[in-house]
């Protein structure tokens, strides 16, 4: 069943068709949210909220072929809102805001496998670079698609992608004292 057919069936009230969409897109969405939020439980909560919003607004999706980009847009907007709320709570408590990615970086560095080190380095990237690298690498979106999704220019997408990759290469380089 293709995206258009699945969406039409969901809109007609077929629950099984929605499960097809869930199975098809939940893994990549969760991976993106894990990168964006640096916390597995937060990522799962935002994934659930993403699917709830998607279900409630599915009739508004004009181009079924852009479902993946639409879902990513919902998920990233919810993740940003969660970051803002956490930041505001921190300010209200009078504490210094924690640097973005610090807790995730510490968590991942404790793990010894290569994937954990890469995730830690991704979390340390500035938010925009992290988003662009994730969307380009994990979701294989073009710079034009990323630009539309994030509300930036294609040139900004290319620049953030290049800078993010350079930072990752530098951070993971054996010359920098990273364990093998």
Coordinates of C-alpha atoms in Angstrom, one line a residue:
X1 CA 0.0 0.0 0.0
X2 CA 1.5 3.3 -1.0
X3 CA 1.3 6.6 1.0
X4 CA -1.7 8.0 -0.9
X5 CA -3.7 4.9 -0.5
X6 CA -2.8 4.5 3.2
X7 CA -3.8 8.1 3.9
X8 CA -7.1 7.7 2.0
X9 CA -7.9 4.6 4.0
X10 CA -7.0 6.3 7.3
X11 CA -9.3 9.2 6.4
X12 CA -12.0 6.7 5.5
X13 CA -11.7 5.3 9.1
X14 CA -9.6 2.2 8.6
X15 CA -7.3 1.8 11.6
X16 CA -5.2 -0.8 10.0
X17 CA -4.0 1.7 7.4
X18 CA -2.8 4.0 10.2
X19 CA -0.8 1.1 11.6
X20 CA 0.9 0.8 8.2
X21 CA 2.0 4.4 8.4
X22 CA 3.1 3.9 12.0
X23 CA 5.3 0.9 11.2
X24 CA 6.7 2.6 8.1
X25 CA 7.7 5.9 9.7
X26 CA 8.1 5.5 13.5
X27 CA 11.7 4.2 13.3
X28 CA 13.1 7.1 11.3
X29 CA 11.1 9.6 13.3
X30 CA 12.3 8.2 16.6
X31 CA 15.9 8.3 15.4
X32 CA 15.5 12.0 14.6
X33 CA 13.9 12.7 17.9
X34 CA 16.6 10.9 19.8
X35 CA 19.1 13.1 18.1
X36 CA 17.1 16.3 18.7
X37 CA 16.2 15.6 22.3
X38 CA 19.1 13.5 23.5
X39 CA 16.8 11.6 25.9
X40 CA 15.1 8.3 24.9
X41 CA 12.0 8.8 27.1
X42 CA 11.5 12.4 25.8
X43 CA 11.9 11.2 22.3
X44 CA 9.3 8.5 22.7
X45 CA 6.8 10.9 24.3
X46 CA 7.3 13.4 21.4
X47 CA 6.9 10.5 18.9
X48 CA 3.5 9.7 20.4
X49 CA 2.5 13.3 20.4
X50 CA 3.7 13.6 16.7
X51 CA 1.5 10.7 15.7
X52 CA -1.5 12.1 17.6
X53 CA -1.1 15.5 15.9
X54 CA -0.6 13.7 12.5
X55 CA -3.8 11.7 13.0
X56 CA -5.8 14.7 14.0
X57 CA -4.5 16.8 11.1
X58 CA -4.1 14.2 8.3
X59 CA -7.0 15.6 6.3
X60 CA -4.9 18.9 6.0
X61 CA -2.0 17.1 4.2
X62 CA -2.3 18.2 0.6
X63 CA 0.5 16.2 -0.9
X64 CA 0.6 12.6 0.4
X65 CA 4.0 12.1 -1.3
X66 CA 5.4 14.6 1.3
X67 CA 4.1 12.7 4.3
X68 CA 7.6 12.0 5.6
X69 CA 8.6 15.6 5.5
X70 CA 5.3 16.6 7.1
X71 CA 5.8 14.2 9.9
X72 CA 9.4 15.4 10.4
X73 CA 8.1 18.9 10.6
X74 CA 5.6 18.1 13.3
X75 CA 8.2 16.1 15.3
X76 CA 10.9 18.8 15.1
X77 CA 8.4 21.5 16.0
X78 CA 7.3 19.5 19.1
X79 CA 11.0 18.8 20.0
X80 CA 11.8 22.6 19.8
X81 CA 8.8 23.4 22.0
X82 CA 10.0 20.9 24.5
X83 CA 13.4 22.5 24.6
X84 CA 11.9 25.9 25.0
X85 CA 9.7 24.8 27.9
X86 CA 12.6 23.1 29.6
X87 CA 14.7 26.2 29.1
X88 CA 12.0 28.5 30.5
X89 CA 11.5 26.2 33.6
X90 CA 15.3 26.4 34.2
X91 CA 15.2 30.1 34.1
X92 CA 12.2 30.2 36.4
X93 CA 14.0 28.1 38.9
X94 CA 16.9 30.6 38.8
X95 CA 19.5 28.0 37.7
X96 CA 21.9 28.4 34.9
X97 CA 20.6 26.7 31.8
X98 CA 22.4 23.5 30.9
X99 CA 24.4 23.6 27.7
X100 CA 22.6 21.8 24.9
X101 CA 23.6 18.2 24.5
X102 CA 25.8 18.0 27.6
X103 CA 23.8 15.3 29.5
X104 CA 23.4 13.3 26.3
X105 CA 27.1 13.7 25.5
X106 CA 28.1 12.4 29.0
X107 CA 25.6 9.5 28.7
X108 CA 26.9 8.4 25.3
X109 CA 30.6 8.8 26.2
X110 CA 30.1 6.2 28.9
X111 CA 29.2 3.7 26.3
X112 CA 32.2 2.3 24.5
X113 CA 30.9 1.5 21.0
X114 CA 31.4 3.7 18.0
X115 CA 27.7 4.5 17.6
X116 CA 27.5 6.0 21.0
X117 CA 30.5 8.2 20.3
X118 CA 29.0 9.4 17.1
X119 CA 25.7 10.2 18.9
X120 CA 27.5 12.2 21.5
X121 CA 29.3 14.2 18.9
X122 CA 26.1 14.8 17.0
X123 CA 24.5 16.0 20.3
X124 CA 27.4 18.5 20.7
X125 CA 26.7 20.1 17.3
X126 CA 24.8 23.4 17.2
X127 CA 21.1 22.6 16.9
X128 CA 20.8 23.7 13.3
X129 CA 23.8 21.7 12.1
X130 CA 22.5 18.7 14.0
X131 CA 19.1 19.0 12.3
X132 CA 20.5 19.4 8.8
X133 CA 23.0 16.5 9.2
X134 CA 20.3 14.3 10.5
X135 CA 17.8 15.1 7.8
X136 CA 20.4 14.7 5.1
X137 CA 22.0 11.5 6.3
X138 CA 19.2 9.6 8.1
X139 CA 16.3 10.7 5.9
X140 CA 18.2 11.4 2.6
X141 CA 16.4 14.7 2.1
X142 CA 17.8 17.1 -0.5
X143 CA 19.0 20.5 0.5
X144 CA 15.9 22.0 -1.1
X145 CA 13.6 19.8 1.0
X146 CA 15.6 20.6 4.2
X147 CA 15.4 24.3 3.4
X148 CA 11.6 24.1 3.1
X149 CA 11.3 22.0 6.2
X150 CA 13.5 24.2 8.4
X151 CA 12.6 27.5 6.9
X152 CA 16.1 28.3 5.7
X153 CA 17.8 28.8 2.3
X154 CA 19.3 25.9 0.4
X155 CA 22.7 27.6 0.8
X156 CA 22.2 27.7 4.6
X157 CA 21.3 24.0 4.5
X158 CA 24.5 23.2 2.5
X159 CA 26.6 25.4 4.8
X160 CA 25.2 23.8 8.0
X161 CA 25.7 20.3 6.5
X162 CA 29.3 21.0 5.6
X163 CA 30.1 22.6 8.9
X164 CA 28.4 19.8 10.9
X165 CA 30.3 17.2 9.0
X166 CA 33.6 19.0 9.5
X167 CA 33.0 19.2 13.2
X168 CA 32.1 15.5 13.4
X169 CA 35.2 14.5 11.4
X170 CA 37.4 16.7 13.6
X171 CA 35.8 15.4 16.9
X172 CA 36.1 11.7 15.8
X173 CA 39.6 12.0 14.4
X174 CA 42.0 9.6 16.1
X175 CA 44.5 12.6 16.3
X176 CA 42.2 14.3 18.8
X177 CA 42.7 11.6 21.4
X178 CA 39.5 9.7 20.9
X179 CA 39.7 6.1 22.0
X180 CA 39.6 3.6 19.1

